[in-house]
mmCIF file of C-alpha atoms and ligand atoms in Angstrom:
data_model
loop_
_atom_site.group_PDB
_atom_site.id
_atom_site.type_symbol
_atom_site.label_atom_id
_atom_site.label_comp_id
_atom_site.label_asym_id
_atom_site.label_seq_id
_atom_site.Cartn_x
_atom_site.Cartn_y
_atom_site.Cartn_z
ATOM 1 C CA MET A 1 23.931 2.567 31.162
ATOM 2 C CA SER A 2 21.496 1.554 28.397
ATOM 3 C CA ARG A 3 19.061 -1.321 28.842
ATOM 4 C CA THR A 4 17.027 -3.178 26.270
ATOM 5 C CA TYR A 5 13.409 -3.695 27.149
ATOM 6 C CA ARG A 6 11.145 -6.180 25.393
ATOM 7 C CA ILE A 7 8.165 -4.088 24.318
ATOM 8 C CA ILE A 8 4.692 -5.002 23.135
ATOM 9 C CA PRO A 9 4.326 -3.187 19.798
ATOM 10 C CA ALA A 10 1.742 -0.453 20.064
ATOM 11 C CA ASP A 11 2.116 1.444 16.808
ATOM 12 C CA CYS A 12 3.721 1.535 13.373
ATOM 13 C CA ALA A 13 6.978 2.885 14.695
ATOM 14 C CA ASP A 14 7.377 -0.135 17.001
ATOM 15 C CA TYR A 15 6.814 -2.523 14.106
ATOM 16 C CA ARG A 16 9.218 -0.549 11.958
ATOM 17 C CA ARG A 17 11.945 -1.115 14.622
ATOM 18 C CA LEU A 18 11.124 -4.822 14.736
ATOM 19 C CA ALA A 19 11.249 -5.091 10.950
ATOM 20 C CA GLU A 20 14.597 -3.317 10.919
ATOM 21 C CA ARG A 21 15.983 -5.963 13.306
ATOM 22 C CA ARG A 22 14.677 -8.907 11.231
ATOM 23 C CA LEU A 23 15.125 -7.946 7.611
ATOM 24 C CA PRO A 24 18.316 -7.885 5.581
ATOM 25 C CA ARG A 25 19.236 -4.224 5.068
ATOM 26 C CA PHE A 26 18.429 -4.145 1.360
ATOM 27 C CA LEU A 27 14.877 -5.340 2.012
ATOM 28 C CA PHE A 28 14.267 -3.022 4.954
ATOM 29 C CA ASP A 29 15.463 -0.092 2.889
ATOM 30 C CA TYR A 30 13.437 -1.195 -0.110
ATOM 31 C CA ILE A 31 10.330 -0.882 2.055
ATOM 32 C CA ASP A 32 11.359 2.121 4.048
ATOM 33 C CA GLY A 33 12.894 4.304 1.383
ATOM 34 C CA GLY A 34 11.537 6.829 -1.047
ATOM 35 C CA ALA A 35 12.602 8.545 -4.258
ATOM 36 C CA ASN A 36 15.732 10.718 -4.521
ATOM 37 C CA ALA A 37 16.198 12.925 -1.436
ATOM 38 C CA GLU A 38 12.949 11.586 0.076
ATOM 39 C CA HIS A 39 11.339 15.052 0.477
ATOM 40 C CA THR A 40 7.871 13.749 -0.481
ATOM 41 C CA LEU A 41 8.233 10.668 1.736
ATOM 42 C CA THR A 42 8.938 13.031 4.661
ATOM 43 C CA ALA A 43 6.170 15.458 3.770
ATOM 44 C CA ASN A 44 3.527 12.682 3.546
ATOM 45 C CA CYS A 45 3.865 12.106 7.280
ATOM 46 C CA ALA A 46 4.777 15.612 8.387
ATOM 47 C CA ASP A 47 1.710 17.209 6.785
ATOM 48 C CA PHE A 48 -0.565 14.809 8.680
ATOM 49 C CA ALA A 49 1.137 15.826 11.944
ATOM 50 C CA ARG A 50 0.539 19.480 11.247
ATOM 51 C CA LEU A 51 -3.214 19.214 11.089
ATOM 52 C CA ARG A 52 -5.052 20.091 14.265
ATOM 53 C CA LEU A 53 -8.304 18.430 15.407
ATOM 54 C CA ARG A 54 -10.995 20.013 17.628
ATOM 55 C CA GLN A 55 -11.945 18.389 20.887
ATOM 56 C CA ARG A 56 -15.664 18.291 21.522
ATOM 57 C CA VAL A 57 -17.295 17.273 24.799
ATOM 58 C CA LEU A 58 -20.592 15.932 26.214
ATOM 59 C CA CYS A 59 -21.749 14.425 22.851
ATOM 60 C CA ASP A 60 -22.946 10.931 23.991
ATOM 61 C CA VAL A 61 -20.576 8.700 22.041
ATOM 62 C CA SER A 62 -21.766 5.478 23.715
ATOM 63 C CA GLN A 63 -22.891 3.964 20.329
ATOM 64 C CA LEU A 64 -19.616 4.355 18.502
ATOM 65 C CA ASP A 65 -19.338 2.576 15.168
ATOM 66 C CA THR A 66 -16.303 2.615 12.796
ATOM 67 C CA ARG A 67 -17.932 0.472 10.093
ATOM 68 C CA CYS A 68 -18.471 1.823 6.607
ATOM 69 C CA GLN A 69 -19.624 0.801 3.152
ATOM 70 C CA LEU A 70 -16.920 0.910 0.458
ATOM 71 C CA PHE A 71 -17.293 -0.424 -3.072
ATOM 72 C CA GLY A 72 -20.172 -2.642 -2.167
ATOM 73 C CA ARG A 73 -18.647 -4.140 0.992
ATOM 74 C CA THR A 74 -19.123 -3.480 4.675
ATOM 75 C CA LEU A 75 -15.740 -2.851 6.281
ATOM 76 C CA SER A 76 -14.876 -2.661 9.962
ATOM 77 C CA MET A 77 -13.251 0.693 9.219
ATOM 78 C CA PRO A 78 -12.501 2.721 6.030
ATOM 79 C CA LEU A 79 -9.056 1.258 5.444
ATOM 80 C CA THR A 80 -7.446 -1.147 2.996
ATOM 81 C CA LEU A 81 -4.008 -2.742 2.799
ATOM 82 C CA ALA A 82 -2.211 -1.114 -0.117
ATOM 83 C CA PRO A 83 -0.563 -3.306 -2.790
ATOM 84 C CA LEU A 84 3.136 -3.883 -2.023
ATOM 85 C CA GLY A 85 5.473 -5.663 -4.413
ATOM 86 C CA MET A 86 7.427 -8.677 -3.126
ATOM 87 C CA ALA A 87 5.632 -8.944 0.243
ATOM 88 C CA GLY A 88 6.500 -12.677 0.204
ATOM 89 C CA LEU A 89 10.042 -11.634 0.958
ATOM 90 C CA TYR A 90 9.090 -9.622 4.044
ATOM 91 C CA ALA A 91 7.797 -12.802 5.748
ATOM 92 C CA ARG A 92 7.206 -16.357 4.686
ATOM 93 C CA ARG A 93 4.366 -16.397 2.098
ATOM 94 C CA GLY A 94 3.809 -12.823 3.185
ATOM 95 C CA GLU A 95 0.826 -11.930 1.016
ATOM 96 C CA VAL A 96 -1.146 -14.883 2.401
ATOM 97 C CA GLN A 97 -0.355 -13.919 5.995
ATOM 98 C CA ALA A 98 -1.363 -10.310 5.433
ATOM 99 C CA ALA A 99 -4.541 -11.225 3.558
ATOM 100 C CA ARG A 100 -5.596 -13.499 6.437
ATOM 101 C CA ALA A 101 -4.956 -10.690 8.943
ATOM 102 C CA ALA A 102 -6.982 -8.238 6.858
ATOM 103 C CA GLU A 103 -9.825 -10.706 6.601
ATOM 104 C CA ALA A 104 -9.832 -11.286 10.352
ATOM 105 C CA VAL A 105 -10.166 -7.575 10.973
ATOM 106 C CA GLY A 106 -12.709 -6.996 8.196
ATOM 107 C CA VAL A 107 -10.779 -4.855 5.708
ATOM 108 C CA PRO A 108 -9.698 -5.633 2.128
ATOM 109 C CA PHE A 109 -6.256 -6.759 1.182
ATOM 110 C CA SER A 110 -4.762 -5.605 -2.189
ATOM 111 C CA LEU A 111 -2.504 -7.964 -4.080
ATOM 112 C CA SER A 112 0.229 -6.450 -6.205
ATOM 113 C CA THR A 113 0.906 -7.550 -9.784
ATOM 114 C CA VAL A 114 4.444 -8.196 -8.532
ATOM 115 C CA GLY A 115 3.446 -10.069 -5.400
ATOM 116 C CA ILE A 116 5.366 -13.224 -4.592
ATOM 117 C CA CYS A 117 2.204 -15.262 -3.929
ATOM 118 C CA ALA A 118 -0.091 -15.752 -6.900
ATOM 119 C CA VAL A 119 -3.677 -14.581 -6.768
ATOM 120 C CA GLU A 120 -4.824 -18.196 -6.665
ATOM 121 C CA GLU A 121 -2.701 -18.857 -3.541
ATOM 122 C CA VAL A 122 -4.128 -15.868 -1.726
ATOM 123 C CA HIS A 123 -7.655 -16.813 -2.840
ATOM 124 C CA ALA A 124 -7.265 -20.356 -1.517
ATOM 125 C CA ALA A 125 -6.197 -19.031 1.878
ATOM 126 C CA CYS A 126 -9.101 -16.617 2.442
ATOM 127 C CA ALA A 127 -12.863 -16.603 2.256
ATOM 128 C CA GLN A 128 -13.041 -12.938 1.151
ATOM 129 C CA PRO A 129 -11.674 -12.118 -2.290
ATOM 130 C CA CYS A 130 -8.808 -9.643 -2.347
ATOM 131 C CA TRP A 131 -8.516 -6.473 -4.433
ATOM 132 C CA PHE A 132 -6.118 -6.814 -7.344
ATOM 133 C CA GLN A 133 -3.553 -4.241 -8.421
ATOM 134 C CA LEU A 134 -2.428 -3.978 -12.035
ATOM 135 C CA TYR A 135 0.631 -2.447 -13.681
ATOM 136 C CA MET A 136 0.207 -2.061 -17.413
ATOM 137 C CA LEU A 137 2.478 -4.468 -19.317
ATOM 138 C CA ARG A 138 3.486 -4.034 -22.964
ATOM 139 C CA ASP A 139 2.086 -7.481 -23.654
ATOM 140 C CA ARG A 140 -1.636 -6.748 -23.512
ATOM 141 C CA GLY A 141 -2.358 -10.491 -23.904
ATOM 142 C CA ALA A 142 -0.527 -11.001 -20.574
ATOM 143 C CA VAL A 143 -2.675 -8.244 -19.025
ATOM 144 C CA THR A 144 -5.904 -9.804 -20.289
ATOM 145 C CA ALA A 145 -4.811 -13.203 -18.942
ATOM 146 C CA LEU A 146 -3.918 -11.637 -15.583
ATOM 147 C CA LEU A 147 -7.302 -9.989 -15.297
ATOM 148 C CA GLN A 148 -9.042 -13.302 -16.134
ATOM 149 C CA ARG A 149 -7.119 -15.007 -13.350
ATOM 150 C CA ALA A 150 -8.016 -12.235 -10.906
ATOM 151 C CA LEU A 151 -11.735 -12.501 -11.831
ATOM 152 C CA ALA A 152 -11.620 -16.288 -11.535
ATOM 153 C CA ALA A 153 -10.186 -15.811 -8.008
ATOM 154 C CA GLY A 154 -13.220 -13.687 -7.135
ATOM 155 C CA CYS A 155 -11.529 -10.268 -7.175
ATOM 156 C CA ASP A 156 -14.131 -7.593 -7.812
ATOM 157 C CA THR A 157 -12.036 -4.470 -7.417
ATOM 158 C CA LEU A 158 -9.072 -3.513 -9.622
ATOM 159 C CA LEU A 159 -6.540 -0.863 -8.591
ATOM 160 C CA PHE A 160 -4.894 0.274 -11.764
ATOM 161 C CA THR A 161 -1.633 2.031 -10.859
ATOM 162 C CA VAL A 162 -1.027 5.083 -13.050
ATOM 163 C CA ASP A 163 1.955 6.780 -11.375
ATOM 164 C CA LEU A 164 4.639 4.416 -12.534
ATOM 165 C CA PRO A 165 5.223 4.820 -16.279
ATOM 166 C CA VAL A 166 8.897 4.566 -15.317
ATOM 167 C CA ALA A 167 10.321 3.473 -11.968
ATOM 168 C CA GLY A 168 11.412 6.275 -9.606
ATOM 169 C CA ILE A 169 15.001 6.578 -8.504
ATOM 170 C CA ARG A 170 15.508 5.075 -5.092
ATOM 171 C CA ARG A 171 19.013 5.790 -3.905
ATOM 172 C CA ARG A 172 18.879 3.331 -1.023
ATOM 173 C CA ASP A 173 18.286 0.474 -3.467
ATOM 174 C CA ILE A 174 21.266 1.630 -5.545
ATOM 175 C CA ARG A 175 23.553 1.766 -2.454
ATOM 176 C CA ASN A 176 22.421 -1.653 -1.193
ATOM 177 C CA GLY A 177 23.143 -3.369 -4.535
ATOM 178 C CA MET A 178 19.434 -4.055 -5.226
ATOM 179 C CA LEU A 179 19.782 -2.961 -8.832
ATOM 180 C CA ASP A 180 23.252 -4.364 -9.491
ATOM 181 C CA ALA A 181 23.246 -7.871 -10.997
ATOM 182 C CA GLY A 182 27.066 -7.913 -11.072
ATOM 183 C CA TRP A 183 29.583 -8.996 -8.407
ATOM 184 C CA ARG A 184 29.372 -5.747 -6.402
ATOM 185 C CA GLY A 185 25.623 -6.166 -6.014
ATOM 186 C CA ARG A 186 25.934 -9.871 -5.190
ATOM 187 C CA LEU A 187 28.610 -9.151 -2.607
ATOM 188 C CA ALA A 188 26.610 -6.333 -0.981
ATOM 189 C CA LYS A 189 23.483 -8.477 -0.663
ATOM 190 C CA ALA A 190 25.401 -11.566 0.511
ATOM 191 C CA THR A 191 27.002 -9.535 3.311
ATOM 192 C CA GLN A 192 23.599 -8.230 4.400
ATOM 193 C CA LEU A 193 22.049 -11.704 4.240
ATOM 194 C CA ALA A 194 24.802 -13.086 6.455
ATOM 195 C CA LEU A 195 23.735 -10.608 9.156
ATOM 196 C CA SER A 196 20.105 -11.833 9.040
ATOM 197 C CA PRO A 197 20.260 -15.604 9.751
ATOM 198 C CA HIS A 198 16.731 -15.735 11.112
ATOM 199 C CA TRP A 199 15.271 -14.279 7.919
ATOM 200 C CA LEU A 200 17.555 -16.451 5.804
ATOM 201 C CA VAL A 201 16.188 -19.685 7.282
ATOM 202 C CA ASP A 202 12.560 -18.599 7.839
ATOM 203 C CA VAL A 203 11.913 -16.703 4.569
ATOM 204 C CA GLY A 204 14.935 -17.132 2.342
ATOM 205 C CA ILE A 205 14.846 -20.933 2.460
ATOM 206 C CA ALA A 206 11.500 -22.022 3.964
ATOM 207 C CA GLY A 207 9.529 -19.317 2.123
ATOM 208 C CA LYS A 208 10.324 -20.486 -1.419
ATOM 209 C CA PRO A 209 9.364 -20.166 -4.244
ATOM 210 C CA HIS A 210 10.288 -16.495 -4.480
ATOM 211 C CA HIS A 211 9.268 -15.698 -8.037
ATOM 212 C CA PHE A 212 6.439 -13.299 -8.944
ATOM 213 C CA GLY A 213 3.502 -15.713 -8.694
ATOM 214 C CA ASN A 214 1.141 -13.733 -10.937
ATOM 215 C CA LEU A 215 3.605 -13.659 -13.775
ATOM 216 C CA ALA A 216 5.356 -17.006 -13.392
ATOM 217 C CA ASP A 217 3.545 -18.477 -16.425
ATOM 218 C CA ARG A 218 5.003 -15.759 -18.651
ATOM 219 C CA VAL A 219 8.655 -16.832 -18.401
ATOM 220 C CA ALA A 220 10.373 -20.041 -19.312
ATOM 221 C CA ASP A 221 12.141 -20.472 -15.984
ATOM 222 C CA PRO A 222 10.613 -18.487 -13.119
ATOM 223 C CA SER A 223 13.306 -19.635 -10.713
ATOM 224 C CA ASP A 224 15.874 -17.690 -12.745
ATOM 225 C CA LEU A 225 15.238 -14.369 -10.945
ATOM 226 C CA THR A 226 17.695 -12.343 -13.030
ATOM 227 C CA ALA A 227 16.024 -13.362 -16.303
ATOM 228 C CA PHE A 228 12.635 -12.864 -14.679
ATOM 229 C CA LYS A 229 13.467 -9.350 -13.512
ATOM 230 C CA ALA A 230 14.908 -8.468 -16.976
ATOM 231 C CA TRP A 231 11.614 -9.646 -18.572
ATOM 232 C CA LEU A 232 9.575 -7.610 -16.067
ATOM 233 C CA ASP A 233 11.649 -4.438 -16.507
ATOM 234 C CA ALA A 234 11.173 -4.667 -20.297
ATOM 235 C CA GLN A 235 7.426 -5.230 -19.776
ATOM 236 C CA PHE A 236 6.621 -2.020 -17.887
ATOM 237 C CA ASP A 237 4.942 0.160 -20.420
ATOM 238 C CA PRO A 238 5.863 3.892 -20.459
ATOM 239 C CA SER A 239 3.519 4.502 -23.389
ATOM 240 C CA VAL A 240 0.482 4.014 -21.114
ATOM 241 C CA SER A 241 -2.092 6.789 -21.578
ATOM 242 C CA TRP A 242 -5.687 7.691 -20.917
ATOM 243 C CA ALA A 243 -6.691 5.664 -23.998
ATOM 244 C CA ASP A 244 -5.664 2.556 -22.063
ATOM 245 C CA ILE A 245 -8.233 3.351 -19.392
ATOM 246 C CA HIS A 246 -10.969 2.997 -21.947
ATOM 247 C CA TRP A 247 -9.475 -0.320 -23.061
ATOM 248 C CA LEU A 248 -9.219 -1.516 -19.475
ATOM 249 C CA ARG A 249 -12.769 -0.460 -18.709
ATOM 250 C CA GLN A 250 -13.873 -2.900 -21.461
ATOM 251 C CA GLN A 251 -11.716 -5.706 -20.051
ATOM 252 C CA TRP A 252 -12.698 -5.417 -16.423
ATOM 253 C CA PRO A 253 -16.377 -5.810 -15.377
ATOM 254 C CA GLY A 254 -15.749 -5.017 -11.674
ATOM 255 C CA LYS A 255 -14.876 -1.785 -9.882
ATOM 256 C CA LEU A 256 -12.003 0.084 -11.539
ATOM 257 C CA ILE A 257 -10.016 2.458 -9.282
ATOM 258 C CA LEU A 258 -7.134 4.555 -10.596
ATOM 259 C CA LYS A 259 -4.283 4.569 -8.142
ATOM 260 C CA GLY A 260 -1.747 7.361 -8.266
ATOM 261 C CA ILE A 261 -3.850 10.464 -8.999
ATOM 262 C CA LEU A 262 -2.414 13.582 -7.297
ATOM 263 C CA GLU A 263 -3.849 16.538 -9.260
ATOM 264 C CA PRO A 264 -7.456 17.780 -9.476
ATOM 265 C CA ALA A 265 -7.260 17.887 -13.314
ATOM 266 C CA ASP A 266 -6.310 14.180 -13.391
ATOM 267 C CA ALA A 267 -9.090 13.320 -10.895
ATOM 268 C CA LEU A 268 -11.603 14.945 -13.243
ATOM 269 C CA ARG A 269 -10.146 12.984 -16.152
ATOM 270 C CA ALA A 270 -10.569 9.768 -14.186
ATOM 271 C CA LEU A 271 -14.202 10.684 -13.638
ATOM 272 C CA GLN A 272 -14.706 11.253 -17.402
ATOM 273 C CA CYS A 273 -13.028 7.938 -18.219
ATOM 274 C CA GLY A 274 -15.600 6.016 -16.190
ATOM 275 C CA ALA A 275 -13.390 5.055 -13.249
ATOM 276 C CA ASP A 276 -15.280 4.006 -10.080
ATOM 277 C CA GLY A 277 -12.901 5.724 -7.718
ATOM 278 C CA ILE A 278 -9.392 7.044 -7.301
ATOM 279 C CA VAL A 279 -6.508 6.543 -4.877
ATOM 280 C CA LEU A 280 -4.971 9.927 -4.240
ATOM 281 C CA SER A 281 -1.401 8.756 -4.054
ATOM 282 C CA ASN A 282 2.195 9.641 -4.780
ATOM 283 C CA HIS A 283 3.235 5.991 -4.423
ATOM 284 C CA GLY A 284 4.327 6.604 -0.841
ATOM 285 C CA GLY A 285 6.920 9.145 -2.034
ATOM 286 C CA ARG A 286 8.687 6.555 -4.161
ATOM 287 C CA GLN A 287 8.190 8.119 -7.617
ATOM 288 C CA LEU A 288 8.543 11.847 -8.264
ATOM 289 C CA ASP A 289 10.358 13.443 -5.348
ATOM 290 C CA SER A 290 9.265 16.947 -4.344
ATOM 291 C CA VAL A 291 5.600 16.510 -5.329
ATOM 292 C CA ALA A 292 3.110 17.566 -2.664
ATOM 293 C CA SER A 293 2.045 15.291 0.125
ATOM 294 C CA THR A 294 -1.206 13.474 -0.520
ATOM 295 C CA ILE A 295 -3.002 14.959 2.519
ATOM 296 C CA SER A 296 -2.143 18.478 1.311
ATOM 297 C CA GLN A 297 -3.644 17.691 -2.116
ATOM 298 C CA LEU A 298 -6.805 16.200 -0.719
ATOM 299 C CA PRO A 299 -8.911 19.377 -0.280
ATOM 300 C CA GLY A 300 -8.285 20.451 -3.873
ATOM 301 C CA VAL A 301 -9.062 17.039 -5.363
ATOM 302 C CA ALA A 302 -12.167 16.622 -3.167
ATOM 303 C CA SER A 303 -13.414 20.019 -4.176
ATOM 304 C CA ALA A 304 -12.906 19.260 -7.916
ATOM 305 C CA LEU A 305 -14.723 15.944 -7.697
ATOM 306 C CA ASP A 306 -17.427 17.341 -5.466
ATOM 307 C CA GLY A 307 -18.636 13.917 -4.305
ATOM 308 C CA ARG A 308 -18.909 12.439 -7.811
ATOM 309 C CA LEU A 309 -16.213 9.791 -7.233
ATOM 310 C CA PRO A 310 -15.013 8.103 -4.053
ATOM 311 C CA ILE A 311 -11.530 9.144 -2.992
ATOM 312 C CA LEU A 312 -9.150 6.823 -1.178
ATOM 313 C CA LEU A 313 -5.915 8.338 0.024
ATOM 314 C CA ASP A 314 -2.550 6.814 0.802
ATOM 315 C CA GLY A 315 0.866 8.072 1.791
ATOM 316 C CA GLY A 316 1.888 8.771 5.389
ATOM 317 C CA VAL A 317 -1.127 7.289 7.211
ATOM 318 C CA ARG A 318 0.422 6.049 10.438
ATOM 319 C CA SER A 319 -2.393 6.098 12.980
ATOM 320 C CA GLY A 320 -6.112 6.087 13.517
ATOM 321 C CA VAL A 321 -5.871 9.817 14.070
ATOM 322 C CA ASP A 322 -4.378 10.231 10.592
ATOM 323 C CA LEU A 323 -7.228 8.151 9.201
ATOM 324 C CA LEU A 324 -9.718 10.497 10.898
ATOM 325 C CA LYS A 325 -7.977 13.537 9.427
ATOM 326 C CA ALA A 326 -8.108 12.135 5.916
ATOM 327 C CA LEU A 327 -11.857 11.461 6.309
ATOM 328 C CA ALA A 328 -12.376 14.936 7.683
ATOM 329 C CA LEU A 329 -10.735 16.434 4.559
ATOM 330 C CA GLY A 330 -12.976 14.492 2.148
ATOM 331 C CA ALA A 331 -11.544 10.982 1.656
ATOM 332 C CA GLN A 332 -13.895 8.002 1.862
ATOM 333 C CA GLY A 333 -11.068 5.755 3.065
ATOM 334 C CA VAL A 334 -7.321 5.250 3.213
ATOM 335 C CA LEU A 335 -4.748 2.690 2.259
ATOM 336 C CA ILE A 336 -1.713 1.861 4.340
ATOM 337 C CA GLY A 337 1.480 0.572 2.758
ATOM 338 C CA ARG A 338 4.663 0.558 4.843
ATOM 339 C CA PRO A 339 2.853 0.071 8.147
ATOM 340 C CA TRP A 340 1.594 -3.370 7.184
ATOM 341 C CA ALA A 341 4.954 -4.279 5.646
ATOM 342 C CA TRP A 342 6.712 -3.473 8.929
ATOM 343 C CA ALA A 343 4.116 -5.386 11.001
ATOM 344 C CA LEU A 344 4.347 -8.415 8.673
ATOM 345 C CA ALA A 345 8.161 -8.421 8.724
ATOM 346 C CA GLY A 346 8.246 -7.858 12.482
ATOM 347 C CA ALA A 347 5.588 -10.301 13.651
ATOM 348 C CA GLY A 348 3.844 -11.992 10.686
ATOM 349 C CA GLN A 349 0.094 -12.355 10.438
ATOM 350 C CA ALA A 350 -0.440 -11.676 14.138
ATOM 351 C CA GLY A 351 1.548 -8.478 13.820
ATOM 352 C CA VAL A 352 -0.585 -7.166 10.893
ATOM 353 C CA GLN A 353 -3.765 -8.114 12.753
ATOM 354 C CA ASN A 354 -2.609 -6.438 15.940
ATOM 355 C CA LEU A 355 -1.648 -3.308 14.048
ATOM 356 C CA LEU A 356 -5.011 -3.137 12.256
ATOM 357 C CA GLU A 357 -6.864 -3.572 15.560
ATOM 358 C CA ALA A 358 -4.771 -0.799 17.101
ATOM 359 C CA LEU A 359 -5.566 1.524 14.173
ATOM 360 C CA ARG A 360 -9.255 0.793 14.474
ATOM 361 C CA ASN A 361 -9.128 1.429 18.205
ATOM 362 C CA GLU A 362 -7.243 4.710 17.682
ATOM 363 C CA LEU A 363 -9.833 5.788 15.154
ATOM 364 C CA ALA A 364 -12.698 4.933 17.560
ATOM 365 C CA VAL A 365 -11.077 6.894 20.419
ATOM 366 C CA ALA A 366 -10.287 9.890 18.180
ATOM 367 C CA MET A 367 -13.921 9.899 16.912
ATOM 368 C CA ALA A 368 -15.247 9.797 20.436
ATOM 369 C CA LEU A 369 -13.036 12.664 21.565
ATOM 370 C CA CYS A 370 -14.062 14.713 18.517
ATOM 371 C CA GLY A 371 -17.677 14.078 19.491
ATOM 372 C CA VAL A 372 -18.804 11.877 16.565
ATOM 373 C CA SER A 373 -20.185 8.340 16.681
ATOM 374 C CA ARG A 374 -20.371 7.347 13.019
ATOM 375 C CA ILE A 375 -18.059 7.591 10.009
ATOM 376 C CA GLU A 376 -20.656 9.644 8.051
ATOM 377 C CA GLN A 377 -20.535 12.327 10.702
ATOM 378 C CA ILE A 378 -16.827 13.006 10.078
ATOM 379 C CA ASN A 379 -16.267 16.264 8.167
ATOM 380 C CA ALA A 380 -14.039 19.342 7.982
ATOM 381 C CA GLU A 381 -15.687 20.785 11.119
ATOM 382 C CA LEU A 382 -13.595 18.322 13.144
ATOM 383 C CA LEU A 383 -10.443 20.241 12.130
ATOM 384 C CA GLU A 384 -9.350 23.641 13.357
ATOM 385 C CA PRO A 385 -10.621 26.240 10.893
ATOM 386 C CA CYS A 386 -8.489 27.248 7.852
ATOM 387 C CA GLN A 387 -7.076 23.761 7.384
ATOM 388 C CA ALA A 388 -9.613 22.490 4.885
ATOM 389 C CA GLY A 389 -7.817 23.924 1.878
HETATM 390 C C1 FMN B 1 7.762 -1.611 -0.475
HETATM 391 C C2 FMN B 1 6.717 -1.020 -1.322
HETATM 392 C C3 FMN B 1 6.278 -1.665 -2.436
HETATM 393 C C4 FMN B 1 5.251 -1.114 -3.217
HETATM 394 N N1 FMN B 1 4.748 -1.828 -4.297
HETATM 395 C C5 FMN B 1 3.653 -1.361 -4.978
HETATM 396 C C6 FMN B 1 3.077 -2.130 -6.017
HETATM 397 O O1 FMN B 1 3.503 -3.262 -6.349
HETATM 398 N N2 FMN B 1 2.008 -1.606 -6.680
HETATM 399 C C7 FMN B 1 1.451 -0.393 -6.337
HETATM 400 O O2 FMN B 1 0.536 0.078 -6.957
HETATM 401 N N3 FMN B 1 2.016 0.341 -5.355
HETATM 402 C C8 FMN B 1 3.081 -0.084 -4.647
HETATM 403 N N4 FMN B 1 3.603 0.622 -3.618
HETATM 404 C C9 FMN B 1 2.935 1.869 -3.193
HETATM 405 C C10 FMN B 1 1.844 1.520 -2.145
HETATM 406 O O3 FMN B 1 0.778 0.809 -2.721
HETATM 407 C C11 FMN B 1 1.246 2.797 -1.475
HETATM 408 O O4 FMN B 1 0.823 3.680 -2.500
HETATM 409 C C12 FMN B 1 2.202 3.484 -0.555
HETATM 410 O O5 FMN B 1 3.025 2.549 0.131
HETATM 411 C C13 FMN B 1 1.472 4.342 0.480
HETATM 412 O O6 FMN B 1 2.301 5.035 1.288
HETATM 413 P P1 FMN B 1 2.710 4.575 2.787
HETATM 414 O O7 FMN B 1 3.708 3.501 2.632
HETATM 415 O O8 FMN B 1 3.248 5.798 3.359
HETATM 416 O O9 FMN B 1 1.460 4.082 3.458
HETATM 417 C C14 FMN B 1 4.652 0.108 -2.839
HETATM 418 C C15 FMN B 1 5.087 0.788 -1.732
HETATM 419 C C16 FMN B 1 6.081 0.224 -0.960
HETATM 420 C C17 FMN B 1 6.524 0.957 0.284
#
């Protein structure tokens, strides 16, 4: 006989289960899914699991410290919340809740161009400015205006996403009617919404407005979501190229980080273009399926850059142990995407905060058992030999 126990969430997987219970199916799958057959999505996590650490003993780890310096700030650990589109649909005013949780734990929050809450709303809710993520739009006037708003809200770090000249194919979104504005799509979504009454009241009704806050001034009627989405789809600019980085560099006085670099040659190009850092990323396996996992690409990219540019990594980080492995292979920090989305959907601000604290604790314990006390001491020697690329 099966019994249901009420558990206290202890890791990402627990929050994922909670999120699955709360969210309408199309939203859960939007977060959870990847591109095409999801090979890269799977590899991102599996390749972390394959790496083996080395246990060291009798190292006096009584003064353990997970703090680090990243882009001019002291963080409680080398981790940032990745930009996620539409987080205001995962929970009521979701970006604000997640940004508050990040601030409480002492790590940055990144706001997506296509967040539900505008940069001003997030700014008003927090003392620390967030990082801002930009997708290039055809209307460069709109981009300039967006950057001005981010600057006015105190943002000092821009993540410019370079791995989405076109949107990847996400089969779960097709099946769930996410991309179908006709009657079949409406019927599919309505059926799923009817099965999520808690979300419907808490987020669907009480969490309005649901338009993309950073872009609402660009369309005549932001509450007309179909027209809004059509405008946005037409705005994504597939002609974006390295020349735009030079243009962007002139527009943005703060730190400029290129997000979505996967190959050593592109990392070197980012260096030449004057970027201040890169996020080694395959968009969480949501763009080109069958590309390599990010953790498997890290040694090659780190070796090409040879310390000349900070590397953040995302894709598949699910624990403090994974964070330690990424640092050991040459990253200066990581971003987490789905984990914070699941925690937010499952338990709101408190959930994100609890998850972040659990990750920090896992990192501290893993450091101690590997015999290191400070982030700067983490290097490839913590891994079994022959795994450093
Ligand atoms: C639901 C969802 C929405 C996302 N939206 C954005 C976005 O708006 N901008 C962006 O640069 N990346 C976006 N990403 C990619 C994340 O920033 C990040 O690269 C990825 O989630 C990392 O992988 P992980 O989910 O395995 O941690 C999104 C990812 C997910 C799962």
